[in-house]
Short mmCIF file of C-alpha atoms in Angstrom, two decimals:
data_model
loop_
_atom_site.label_atom_id
_atom_site.label_comp_id
_atom_site.label_asym_id
_atom_site.label_seq_id
_atom_site.Cartn_x
_atom_site.Cartn_y
_atom_site.Cartn_z
CA UNK A 158 -15.17 -71.09 -0.67
CA UNK A 159 -18.44 -69.74 -2.04
CA UNK A 160 -20.62 -67.67 0.27
CA UNK A 161 -23.69 -69.28 1.77
CA UNK A 162 -27.11 -67.75 1.04
CA UNK A 163 -27.17 -65.98 4.38
CA UNK A 164 -23.82 -64.31 3.63
CA UNK A 165 -24.57 -63.20 0.05
CA UNK A 166 -25.32 -59.55 -0.75
CA UNK A 167 -27.49 -58.53 -3.71
CA UNK A 168 -24.28 -57.91 -5.68
CA UNK A 169 -23.32 -61.58 -5.26
CA UNK A 170 -26.47 -62.79 -7.04
CA UNK A 171 -25.69 -64.62 -10.29
CA UNK A 172 -27.32 -63.50 -13.58
CA UNK A 173 -31.03 -64.27 -13.29
CA UNK A 174 -30.39 -65.85 -9.86
CA UNK A 175 -29.25 -68.93 -11.78
CA UNK A 176 -27.71 -71.73 -9.70
CA UNK A 177 -24.42 -72.79 -11.30
CA UNK A 178 -23.47 -75.52 -8.84
CA UNK A 179 -25.55 -78.34 -7.32
CA UNK A 180 -26.45 -78.82 -3.67
CA UNK A 181 -27.49 -75.30 -2.75
CA UNK A 182 -30.79 -76.58 -1.30
CA UNK A 183 -28.75 -78.06 1.60
CA UNK A 184 -28.00 -74.50 2.71
CA UNK A 185 -31.70 -73.72 3.15
CA UNK A 186 -32.39 -73.73 6.85
CA UNK A 187 -35.93 -75.03 7.21
CA UNK A 188 -35.50 -75.98 10.88
CA UNK A 189 -36.75 -72.64 12.14
CA UNK A 190 -40.23 -73.34 10.70
CA UNK A 191 -40.62 -75.92 13.48
CA UNK A 192 -42.95 -75.50 16.45
CA UNK A 193 -42.21 -78.94 17.92
CA UNK A 194 -39.02 -81.01 17.83
CA UNK A 195 -38.57 -84.80 17.89
CA UNK A 196 -36.66 -86.24 20.87
CA UNK A 197 -35.31 -89.77 20.62
CA UNK A 198 -35.21 -92.03 23.70
CA UNK A 199 -32.32 -94.38 22.89
CA UNK A 200 -33.39 -96.81 25.60
CA UNK A 201 -36.57 -97.55 23.65
CA UNK A 202 -35.15 -97.31 20.11
CA UNK A 203 -34.70 -100.68 18.37
CA UNK A 204 -32.82 -99.15 15.39
CA UNK A 205 -35.47 -100.36 12.92
CA UNK A 206 -35.11 -97.28 10.67
CA UNK A 207 -38.87 -96.72 10.07
CA UNK A 208 -38.51 -93.04 11.00
CA UNK A 209 -35.71 -92.77 8.42
CA UNK A 210 -37.95 -94.30 5.74
CA UNK A 211 -40.99 -92.13 6.51
CA UNK A 212 -39.26 -88.75 7.02
CA UNK A 213 -40.58 -86.67 4.05
CA UNK A 214 -37.63 -84.29 4.26
CA UNK A 215 -34.92 -86.96 4.23
CA UNK A 216 -33.34 -85.29 7.23
CA UNK A 217 -33.00 -88.36 9.45
CA UNK A 218 -29.61 -90.06 9.31
CA UNK A 219 -28.11 -93.20 10.80
CA UNK A 220 -25.32 -92.54 13.33
CA UNK A 221 -22.24 -94.69 13.87
CA UNK A 222 -23.99 -96.44 16.78
CA UNK A 223 -26.90 -97.32 14.47
CA UNK A 224 -29.46 -94.86 15.94
CA UNK A 225 -31.59 -92.70 13.62
CA UNK A 226 -31.75 -89.01 14.52
CA UNK A 227 -33.16 -85.89 12.86
CA UNK A 228 -30.89 -83.12 11.56
CA UNK A 229 -32.52 -80.14 13.28
CA UNK A 230 -31.15 -77.64 10.71
CA UNK A 231 -33.66 -79.12 8.24
CA UNK A 232 -36.32 -80.88 10.39
CA UNK A 233 -39.65 -78.99 10.08
CA UNK A 234 -41.18 -80.77 13.06
CA UNK A 235 -43.98 -82.49 11.13
CA UNK A 236 -44.14 -85.37 13.64
CA UNK A 237 -44.40 -88.18 11.09
CA UNK A 238 -41.42 -89.99 12.70
CA UNK A 239 -43.20 -89.71 16.06
CA UNK A 240 -46.41 -91.14 14.63
CA UNK A 241 -44.70 -94.03 12.80
CA UNK A 242 -42.32 -95.06 15.63
CA UNK A 243 -44.14 -98.16 16.94
CA UNK A 244 -41.75 -98.77 19.91
CA UNK A 245 -42.72 -95.21 21.01
CA UNK A 246 -39.07 -94.10 21.21
CA UNK A 247 -39.78 -90.64 19.71
CA UNK A 248 -41.74 -87.88 21.40
CA UNK A 249 -42.49 -84.36 20.24
CA UNK A 250 -41.73 -81.45 22.59
CA UNK A 251 -42.65 -77.79 22.19
CA UNK A 252 -39.93 -75.48 20.87
CA UNK A 253 -39.18 -72.87 23.51
CA UNK A 254 -38.57 -69.26 22.60
CA UNK B 238 -27.98 -50.02 -48.94
CA UNK B 239 -31.29 -49.92 -47.19
CA UNK B 240 -34.33 -50.38 -49.33
CA UNK B 241 -37.17 -47.82 -49.10
CA UNK B 242 -40.46 -49.66 -49.48
CA UNK B 243 -44.15 -48.97 -49.02
CA UNK B 244 -45.24 -51.67 -46.60
CA UNK B 245 -47.72 -52.44 -43.86
CA UNK B 246 -46.03 -51.81 -40.52
CA UNK B 247 -46.78 -55.34 -39.23
CA UNK B 248 -45.09 -56.83 -42.28
CA UNK B 249 -42.10 -54.50 -41.94
CA UNK B 250 -41.78 -55.40 -38.27
CA UNK B 251 -41.85 -59.13 -39.12
CA UNK B 252 -39.19 -58.54 -41.81
CA UNK B 253 -37.02 -56.86 -39.15
CA UNK B 254 -37.40 -59.92 -36.92
CA UNK B 255 -36.26 -61.99 -39.91
CA UNK B 256 -33.32 -59.69 -40.62
CA UNK B 257 -32.25 -60.20 -37.01
CA UNK B 258 -31.79 -63.94 -37.74
CA UNK B 259 -34.26 -64.90 -35.03
CA UNK B 260 -34.01 -68.59 -34.06
CA UNK B 261 -37.37 -69.18 -32.38
CA UNK B 262 -40.79 -67.55 -32.63
CA UNK B 263 -43.50 -68.83 -30.28
CA UNK B 264 -46.73 -66.93 -30.71
CA UNK B 265 -50.51 -67.05 -30.63
CA UNK B 266 -52.39 -64.82 -33.08
CA UNK B 267 -54.54 -62.02 -31.67
CA UNK B 268 -55.90 -58.86 -33.28
CA UNK B 269 -54.24 -56.43 -33.98
CA UNK B 270 -50.93 -58.33 -33.74
CA UNK B 271 -52.02 -61.06 -36.20
CA UNK B 272 -50.25 -59.85 -39.33
CA UNK B 273 -46.90 -59.80 -37.55
CA UNK B 274 -46.94 -63.49 -36.66
CA UNK B 275 -48.70 -64.49 -39.89
CA UNK B 276 -45.89 -62.99 -41.90
CA UNK B 277 -43.23 -64.59 -39.70
CA UNK B 278 -44.98 -67.93 -40.14
CA UNK B 279 -44.79 -67.40 -43.93
CA UNK B 280 -41.10 -66.46 -43.80
CA UNK B 281 -40.35 -69.66 -41.90
CA UNK B 282 -42.62 -71.86 -44.07
CA UNK B 283 -41.10 -70.45 -47.28
CA UNK B 284 -37.57 -71.14 -46.04
CA UNK B 285 -36.63 -67.46 -46.03
CA UNK B 286 -36.02 -67.49 -42.27
CA UNK B 287 -34.23 -70.45 -40.70
CA UNK B 288 -36.20 -70.45 -37.46
CA UNK B 289 -38.51 -72.67 -35.45
CA UNK B 290 -42.07 -71.31 -35.45
CA UNK B 291 -43.91 -72.77 -32.47
CA UNK B 292 -47.70 -72.39 -32.82
CA UNK B 293 -48.97 -72.61 -29.25
CA UNK B 294 -52.44 -72.89 -27.72
CA UNK B 295 -52.37 -69.65 -25.72
CA UNK B 296 -50.27 -66.63 -24.88
CA UNK B 297 -49.38 -68.16 -21.53
CA UNK B 298 -47.81 -71.01 -23.49
CA UNK B 299 -46.24 -68.61 -25.99
CA UNK B 300 -44.29 -66.80 -23.29
CA UNK B 301 -43.49 -70.08 -21.50
CA UNK B 302 -42.05 -71.52 -24.73
CA UNK B 303 -40.04 -68.32 -25.12
CA UNK B 304 -38.55 -68.87 -21.64
CA UNK B 305 -37.26 -72.29 -22.66
CA UNK B 306 -36.00 -71.06 -25.99
CA UNK B 307 -34.13 -68.09 -24.55
CA UNK B 308 -32.77 -70.24 -21.71
CA UNK B 309 -31.26 -72.55 -24.32
CA UNK B 310 -29.51 -69.53 -25.85
CA UNK B 311 -31.71 -69.07 -28.92
CA UNK B 312 -32.65 -65.63 -30.23
CA UNK B 313 -36.33 -65.49 -29.34
CA UNK B 314 -39.28 -63.38 -30.46
CA UNK B 315 -42.99 -63.21 -29.78
CA UNK B 316 -45.78 -60.70 -30.26
CA UNK B 317 -49.15 -60.16 -28.65
CA UNK B 318 -51.80 -57.57 -27.75
CA UNK B 319 -54.44 -56.70 -25.14
CA UNK B 320 -55.94 -59.82 -23.57
CA UNK B 321 -53.03 -61.89 -24.84
CA UNK B 322 -50.57 -59.77 -22.89
CA UNK B 323 -52.75 -60.17 -19.80
CA UNK B 324 -52.81 -63.95 -20.19
CA UNK B 325 -48.99 -63.88 -20.28
CA UNK B 326 -48.84 -61.78 -17.15
CA UNK B 327 -47.34 -64.18 -14.60
CA UNK B 328 -44.78 -65.50 -17.10
CA UNK B 329 -43.58 -61.96 -17.91
CA UNK B 330 -42.17 -61.65 -14.39
CA UNK B 331 -40.33 -64.96 -14.81
CA UNK B 332 -38.73 -63.84 -18.09
CA UNK B 333 -37.36 -60.66 -16.52
CA UNK B 334 -36.27 -62.14 -13.20
CA UNK B 335 -34.50 -65.04 -14.95
CA UNK B 336 -32.86 -62.38 -17.21
CA UNK B 337 -33.86 -64.07 -20.46
CA UNK B 338 -33.32 -61.84 -23.52
CA UNK B 339 -36.73 -62.25 -25.21
CA UNK B 340 -38.01 -59.57 -27.59
CA UNK B 341 -41.76 -58.98 -27.82
CA UNK B 342 -43.81 -56.62 -29.96
CA UNK B 343 -47.02 -55.49 -28.28
CA UNK B 344 -49.72 -54.14 -30.64
CA UNK B 345 -51.38 -52.02 -27.95
CA UNK B 346 -55.06 -52.83 -27.54
CA UNK B 347 -57.84 -51.96 -25.08
CA UNK B 348 -58.87 -54.54 -22.46
CA UNK B 349 -62.24 -56.29 -22.18
CA UNK B 350 -64.99 -55.90 -21.26
CA UNK B 351 -66.77 -54.71 -23.33
CA UNK B 352 -64.72 -56.39 -26.01
CA UNK B 353 -62.62 -53.99 -28.04
CA UNK B 354 -59.92 -54.80 -30.56
CA UNK B 355 -59.03 -51.12 -30.91
CA UNK B 356 -56.07 -49.35 -29.46
CA UNK B 357 -55.22 -47.76 -26.16
CA UNK B 358 -52.50 -48.26 -23.54
CA UNK B 359 -54.46 -50.24 -20.93
CA UNK B 360 -52.55 -53.42 -21.78
CA UNK B 361 -49.16 -51.71 -21.54
CA UNK B 362 -49.95 -50.07 -18.20
CA UNK B 363 -51.06 -53.38 -16.70
CA UNK B 364 -47.59 -54.85 -17.31
CA UNK B 365 -45.74 -51.75 -16.14
CA UNK B 366 -44.08 -53.44 -13.16
CA UNK B 367 -43.06 -56.73 -14.78
CA UNK B 368 -39.37 -55.80 -14.99
CA UNK B 369 -39.15 -55.68 -18.79
CA UNK B 370 -37.41 -52.93 -20.72
CA UNK B 371 -40.29 -51.10 -22.44
CA UNK B 372 -40.03 -48.90 -25.53
CA UNK B 373 -42.82 -46.97 -27.26
CA UNK B 374 -42.67 -46.24 -30.99
CA UNK B 375 -44.56 -43.67 -33.06
CA UNK B 376 -44.41 -44.97 -36.64
CA UNK B 377 -43.42 -47.94 -38.80
CA UNK B 378 -39.80 -46.90 -39.19
CA UNK B 379 -39.38 -46.62 -35.44
CA UNK B 380 -40.97 -50.04 -35.01
CA UNK B 381 -38.51 -51.67 -37.42
CA UNK B 382 -35.50 -49.85 -35.97
CA UNK B 383 -36.41 -50.53 -32.37
CA UNK B 384 -37.06 -54.24 -32.94
CA UNK B 385 -33.50 -54.53 -34.24
CA UNK B 386 -32.19 -52.43 -31.34
CA UNK B 387 -34.29 -54.48 -28.89
CA UNK B 388 -32.41 -57.68 -29.72
CA UNK B 389 -29.08 -55.92 -29.21
CA UNK B 390 -30.22 -54.45 -25.88
CA UNK B 391 -31.76 -57.68 -24.61
CA UNK B 392 -28.67 -59.75 -25.42
CA UNK B 393 -26.11 -57.16 -24.22
CA UNK B 394 -24.19 -58.85 -21.40
CA UNK B 395 -24.44 -55.66 -19.36
CA UNK B 396 -28.25 -55.85 -19.60
CA UNK B 397 -29.62 -59.37 -20.27
CA UNK B 398 -33.29 -58.49 -19.94
CA UNK B 399 -36.41 -59.02 -22.06
CA UNK B 400 -37.60 -56.04 -24.12
CA UNK B 401 -41.14 -55.01 -25.09
CA UNK B 402 -41.64 -52.77 -28.10
CA UNK B 403 -45.06 -51.11 -27.86
CA UNK B 404 -46.75 -50.01 -31.07
CA UNK B 405 -50.36 -48.87 -31.24
CA UNK B 406 -52.72 -51.46 -32.69
CA UNK B 407 -54.26 -50.47 -36.09
CA UNK B 408 -52.92 -46.89 -35.91
CA UNK B 409 -49.53 -48.47 -36.65
CA UNK B 410 -49.93 -52.21 -37.21
CA UNK B 411 -52.36 -51.93 -40.14
CA UNK B 412 -51.05 -48.79 -41.81
CA UNK B 413 -48.96 -48.83 -44.99
CA UNK B 414 -46.00 -46.49 -44.64
CA UNK B 415 -42.74 -45.79 -46.41
CA UNK B 416 -40.09 -47.68 -44.43
CA UNK B 417 -36.33 -47.94 -44.90
CA UNK B 418 -35.71 -51.67 -44.55
CA UNK B 419 -32.04 -52.31 -43.75
CA UNK B 420 -30.27 -55.09 -45.61
CA UNK B 421 -29.03 -58.26 -43.94
CA UNK B 422 -25.34 -57.28 -44.01
CA UNK B 423 -26.03 -54.00 -42.21
CA UNK B 424 -28.07 -55.78 -39.55
CA UNK B 425 -25.45 -58.53 -39.17
CA UNK B 426 -22.75 -55.90 -38.58
CA UNK B 427 -24.88 -54.11 -36.01
CA UNK B 428 -26.27 -57.15 -34.22
CA UNK B 429 -23.77 -59.86 -33.21
CA UNK B 430 -24.98 -63.44 -32.64
CA UNK B 431 -26.71 -64.11 -29.34
CA UNK B 432 -24.26 -65.41 -26.75
CA UNK B 433 -26.28 -66.02 -23.57
CA UNK B 434 -23.67 -66.57 -20.83
CA UNK B 435 -25.40 -69.33 -18.82
CA UNK B 436 -27.53 -71.35 -21.24
CA UNK B 437 -29.10 -74.70 -20.47
CA UNK B 438 -26.45 -77.10 -21.71
CA UNK B 439 -25.75 -80.67 -20.49
CA UNK B 440 -21.98 -80.20 -20.29
CA UNK B 441 -22.36 -77.23 -17.96
CA UNK B 442 -25.59 -77.77 -16.04
CA UNK B 443 -27.39 -74.87 -14.35
CA UNK B 444 -30.71 -74.52 -12.54
CA UNK B 445 -33.03 -71.60 -13.34
CA UNK B 446 -35.97 -70.24 -11.41
CA UNK B 447 -35.04 -71.99 -8.17
CA UNK B 448 -36.70 -71.85 -4.80
CA UNK B 449 -35.60 -68.83 -2.74
CA UNK B 450 -36.49 -68.70 0.98
CA UNK B 451 -36.72 -65.38 2.85
CA UNK B 452 -32.97 -65.41 3.53
CA UNK B 453 -32.14 -64.79 -0.17
CA UNK B 454 -35.29 -63.76 -2.14
CA UNK B 455 -35.03 -60.05 -1.26
CA UNK B 456 -31.40 -59.94 -2.45
CA UNK B 457 -32.46 -61.40 -5.82
CA UNK B 458 -35.13 -58.69 -6.24
CA UNK B 459 -32.71 -55.87 -5.40
CA UNK B 460 -30.23 -57.34 -7.91
CA UNK B 461 -33.04 -57.36 -10.52
CA UNK B 462 -34.04 -53.77 -9.75
CA UNK B 463 -30.46 -52.48 -9.86
CA UNK B 464 -29.85 -54.32 -13.13
CA UNK B 465 -32.91 -52.79 -14.81
CA UNK B 466 -32.03 -49.29 -13.58
CA UNK B 467 -28.43 -49.46 -14.78
CA UNK B 468 -29.60 -50.78 -18.18
CA UNK B 469 -30.42 -47.19 -19.19
CA UNK B 470 -26.78 -46.42 -20.07
CA UNK B 471 -26.29 -49.41 -22.41
CA UNK B 472 -29.77 -48.77 -23.92
CA UNK B 473 -28.72 -45.22 -24.84
CA UNK B 474 -25.40 -46.53 -26.20
CA UNK B 475 -27.28 -49.02 -28.39
CA UNK B 476 -29.38 -46.23 -29.88
CA UNK B 477 -26.25 -44.12 -30.46
CA UNK B 478 -24.53 -47.02 -32.19
CA UNK B 479 -27.66 -47.58 -34.30
CA UNK B 480 -27.52 -43.92 -35.30
CA UNK B 481 -23.91 -44.28 -36.49
CA UNK B 482 -24.88 -47.05 -38.91
CA UNK B 483 -28.44 -46.16 -39.88
CA UNK B 484 -28.57 -42.38 -39.31
CA UNK B 485 -31.69 -42.43 -37.18
CA UNK B 486 -31.30 -41.40 -33.55
CA UNK B 487 -33.53 -42.49 -30.67
CA UNK B 488 -33.43 -41.17 -27.11
CA UNK B 489 -35.24 -41.98 -23.84
CA UNK B 490 -37.08 -38.64 -23.94
CA UNK B 491 -37.54 -36.84 -27.26
CA UNK B 492 -38.47 -33.21 -27.70
CA UNK B 493 -40.39 -31.43 -30.44
CA UNK B 494 -40.28 -27.64 -30.67
CA UNK B 495 -39.66 -27.18 -26.95
CA UNK B 496 -37.49 -24.07 -27.37
CA UNK B 497 -38.88 -21.24 -25.23
CA UNK B 498 -42.04 -23.23 -24.64
CA UNK B 499 -44.01 -22.27 -21.51
CA UNK B 500 -46.44 -25.13 -22.07
CA UNK B 501 -45.49 -28.71 -22.91
CA UNK B 502 -47.72 -31.55 -23.99
CA UNK B 503 -46.56 -35.04 -23.01
CA UNK B 504 -47.44 -38.09 -25.14
CA UNK B 505 -46.40 -41.69 -25.82
CA UNK B 506 -46.88 -43.73 -28.98
CA UNK B 507 -48.48 -42.95 -32.33
CA UNK B 508 -50.55 -39.97 -31.16
CA UNK B 509 -47.28 -38.07 -30.88
CA UNK B 510 -47.18 -37.51 -34.64
CA UNK B 511 -50.71 -36.08 -34.59
CA UNK B 512 -49.69 -33.90 -31.66
CA UNK B 513 -46.72 -32.55 -33.66
CA UNK B 514 -49.08 -31.24 -36.32
CA UNK B 515 -51.06 -29.46 -33.62
CA UNK B 516 -47.89 -27.98 -32.11
CA UNK B 517 -46.89 -26.69 -35.58
CA UNK B 518 -50.26 -25.00 -36.00
CA UNK B 519 -50.34 -23.48 -32.51
CA UNK B 520 -46.77 -22.21 -32.88
CA UNK B 521 -47.76 -20.56 -36.15
CA UNK B 522 -50.58 -18.92 -34.21
CA UNK B 523 -48.04 -17.52 -31.74
CA UNK B 524 -48.57 -19.89 -28.80
CA UNK B 525 -45.33 -21.03 -27.11
CA UNK B 526 -46.13 -24.73 -26.88
CA UNK B 527 -43.97 -27.80 -27.37
CA UNK B 528 -44.15 -31.58 -27.18
CA UNK B 529 -42.29 -34.11 -24.99
CA UNK B 530 -42.51 -37.75 -26.03
CA UNK B 531 -41.43 -40.62 -23.87
CA UNK B 532 -39.73 -43.42 -25.78
CA UNK B 533 -38.21 -45.36 -22.87
CA UNK B 534 -40.94 -46.23 -20.37
CA UNK B 535 -38.85 -48.73 -18.38
CA UNK B 536 -36.32 -48.14 -16.99
CA UNK B 537 -37.91 -44.71 -16.47
CA UNK B 538 -35.50 -41.93 -17.56
CA UNK B 539 -35.88 -39.63 -14.53
CA UNK B 540 -32.91 -37.40 -15.28
CA UNK B 541 -33.83 -36.86 -18.95
CA UNK B 542 -37.48 -36.20 -18.08
CA UNK B 543 -36.69 -33.68 -15.31
CA UNK B 544 -34.30 -31.90 -17.64
CA UNK B 545 -36.90 -31.71 -20.40
CA UNK B 546 -39.53 -29.99 -18.24
CA UNK B 547 -37.42 -27.96 -15.80
CA UNK B 548 -38.11 -24.56 -17.37
CA UNK B 549 -41.79 -24.86 -18.30
CA UNK B 550 -44.82 -23.51 -16.46
CA UNK B 551 -47.39 -26.08 -17.51
CA UNK B 552 -47.11 -29.77 -18.36
CA UNK B 553 -50.18 -31.40 -19.91
CA UNK B 554 -49.96 -35.19 -19.79
CA UNK B 555 -52.00 -37.40 -22.08
CA UNK B 556 -52.82 -40.89 -20.84
CA UNK B 557 -54.51 -43.53 -22.98
CA UNK B 558 -55.39 -45.64 -19.92
CA UNK B 559 -57.17 -45.21 -16.59
CA UNK B 560 -55.95 -46.35 -13.20
CA UNK B 561 -59.44 -47.10 -11.88
CA UNK B 562 -60.23 -45.53 -8.54
CA UNK B 563 -56.73 -44.11 -8.34
CA UNK B 564 -54.89 -41.19 -9.88
CA UNK B 565 -56.61 -41.48 -13.28
CA UNK B 566 -53.76 -41.34 -15.75
CA UNK B 567 -51.08 -43.84 -14.70
CA UNK B 568 -48.30 -42.10 -16.66
CA UNK B 569 -49.19 -38.68 -15.24
CA UNK B 570 -49.16 -40.11 -11.74
CA UNK B 571 -45.55 -41.21 -12.27
CA UNK B 572 -44.53 -37.87 -13.74
CA UNK B 573 -46.02 -36.06 -10.74
CA UNK B 574 -43.99 -38.31 -8.45
CA UNK B 575 -40.85 -37.72 -10.49
CA UNK B 576 -41.21 -33.95 -9.99
CA UNK B 577 -42.69 -33.78 -6.49
CA UNK B 578 -39.40 -33.12 -4.69
CA UNK B 579 -38.05 -30.69 -7.32
CA UNK B 580 -37.86 -27.11 -6.07
CA UNK B 581 -38.86 -25.73 -9.48
CA UNK B 582 -41.57 -27.65 -11.28
CA UNK B 583 -44.42 -27.03 -13.71
CA UNK B 584 -48.12 -27.22 -12.91
CA UNK B 585 -49.24 -30.64 -14.09
CA UNK B 586 -52.57 -31.41 -15.73
CA UNK B 587 -53.62 -35.04 -16.24
CA UNK B 588 -55.81 -35.78 -19.27
CA UNK B 589 -57.25 -39.21 -20.09
CA UNK B 590 -58.37 -39.60 -23.71
CA UNK B 591 -58.52 -41.99 -26.63
CA UNK B 592 -59.65 -45.15 -24.86
CA UNK B 593 -60.66 -48.13 -26.98
CA UNK B 594 -59.67 -46.56 -30.30
CA UNK B 595 -61.43 -43.19 -29.83
CA UNK B 596 -59.44 -41.04 -32.26
CA UNK B 597 -57.52 -38.03 -30.97
CA UNK B 598 -57.30 -35.58 -33.86
CA UNK B 599 -55.18 -32.46 -34.33
CA UNK B 600 -58.13 -30.28 -33.29
CA UNK B 601 -58.69 -32.50 -30.24
CA UNK B 602 -55.09 -31.84 -29.23
CA UNK B 603 -55.61 -28.11 -29.63
CA UNK B 604 -58.60 -28.30 -27.28
CA UNK B 605 -56.69 -30.55 -24.86
CA UNK B 606 -53.79 -28.08 -24.71
CA UNK B 607 -56.06 -25.04 -24.27
CA UNK B 608 -58.08 -26.80 -21.59
CA UNK B 609 -54.83 -27.82 -19.87
CA UNK B 610 -53.62 -24.22 -19.87
CA UNK B 611 -56.96 -23.08 -18.43
CA UNK B 612 -56.87 -25.71 -15.65
CA UNK B 613 -53.25 -24.83 -14.81
CA UNK B 614 -54.26 -21.17 -14.41
CA UNK B 615 -57.58 -21.58 -12.61
CA UNK B 616 -57.16 -24.94 -10.86
CA UNK B 617 -59.50 -27.92 -10.74
CA UNK B 618 -61.14 -29.96 -8.01
CA UNK B 619 -60.61 -33.18 -9.98
CA UNK B 620 -57.65 -35.58 -9.87
CA UNK B 621 -57.68 -35.70 -13.66
CA UNK B 622 -59.67 -34.63 -16.69
CA UNK B 623 -61.49 -36.89 -19.11
CA UNK B 624 -61.47 -35.66 -22.69
CA UNK B 625 -63.79 -36.75 -25.51
CA UNK B 626 -66.60 -38.53 -23.63
CA UNK B 627 -70.25 -37.54 -24.27
CA UNK B 628 -71.88 -35.94 -21.23
#
């Protein structure tokens, strides 16, 4: 199993920092850039999937029950899902320290 | 057998690029580099060199095209000077950090404004920190030899870095000299085909120059720094191997008449040969002076430099560039740093001279050395001395 970026030392860096296998961008944690997080109220959600379509990061996925929820490892907290959710099922809350 | 010919240095350098079986040349003409790329263009057009010559619209594009070419595994060459090198600036960092083995000749030229096509080292000093291997040459033979060596160094799997060969504009590029031009068989034996280990190739896809967030960027820079520093060993080996075949030996730091010298002059580039004549004359007059010349500017050869100056009382450093508002001579500033923690070190005098093609003659060097000795003995309230400017 290859090391993740956060485990690699400088000696593990490939020639010219060249990526030799696909999918490494998934390892980039962008979630910690967030100052607000989206919270889904399942009682209001109608499973329309608009948030999924509008999420610019592609980090919202459909669960087995058919709800759409953000993957907080990648969600940058932009609030676009909150703005587009017309049944008002998503709210943004401040990230605590 | 090598062929001894009388030839303009630019033409000889271009012939060396041809002898190296270069695959791609992407270049934009600029004085005083023009004759190098003109001749390469002719070699390609006449069918003497089986290479792609990419005429681009700027130096930024020239270096960018070189990135693509080297990334595809092609042996890649370009040449530039002065403003052209500055226009390439941001792409130079990409070439070194992506470890692409590009070879570039730089016909050293002053920077605008005012506009000057004449030579100094302002352009070289401005790209000091770009992560390239940088070699200075003193005459046409050294230019030819070091272009051939540069390909071998750049493509060495222990190195894999771009290499700049600095030669002074006009002083070297436009001078006709006797040069031993090696033949193709000798060069083929010395220089194996380029075999870049991770080229762009559809059957084995790779991604170059990716995005690196804070969690990994720093590691990539340390890897780059360590790689450039450890390149010194293989660089020296390449020069030793070149010597075995061609009987001309290059070293990171080269000495001229330094035996028993109390005073050493330090130079880089074509002025070194003028300085040698001065050293000869002053030695004949009984003065114990010698000359240290730096050939390998990056990676900086700390050990070799410290060894060369460890027993002298005075080191007079000639810079052909100014670090404005800073230490004056950029090279001298580095030499001072290299010696600062040594328990035994010479007094160091920084001299800036020869900007924008102002000639430094043998008698100038005699005055520079004598003034340096005087400053070392009596001190100075200045960071550095300017030589040769009307006051």
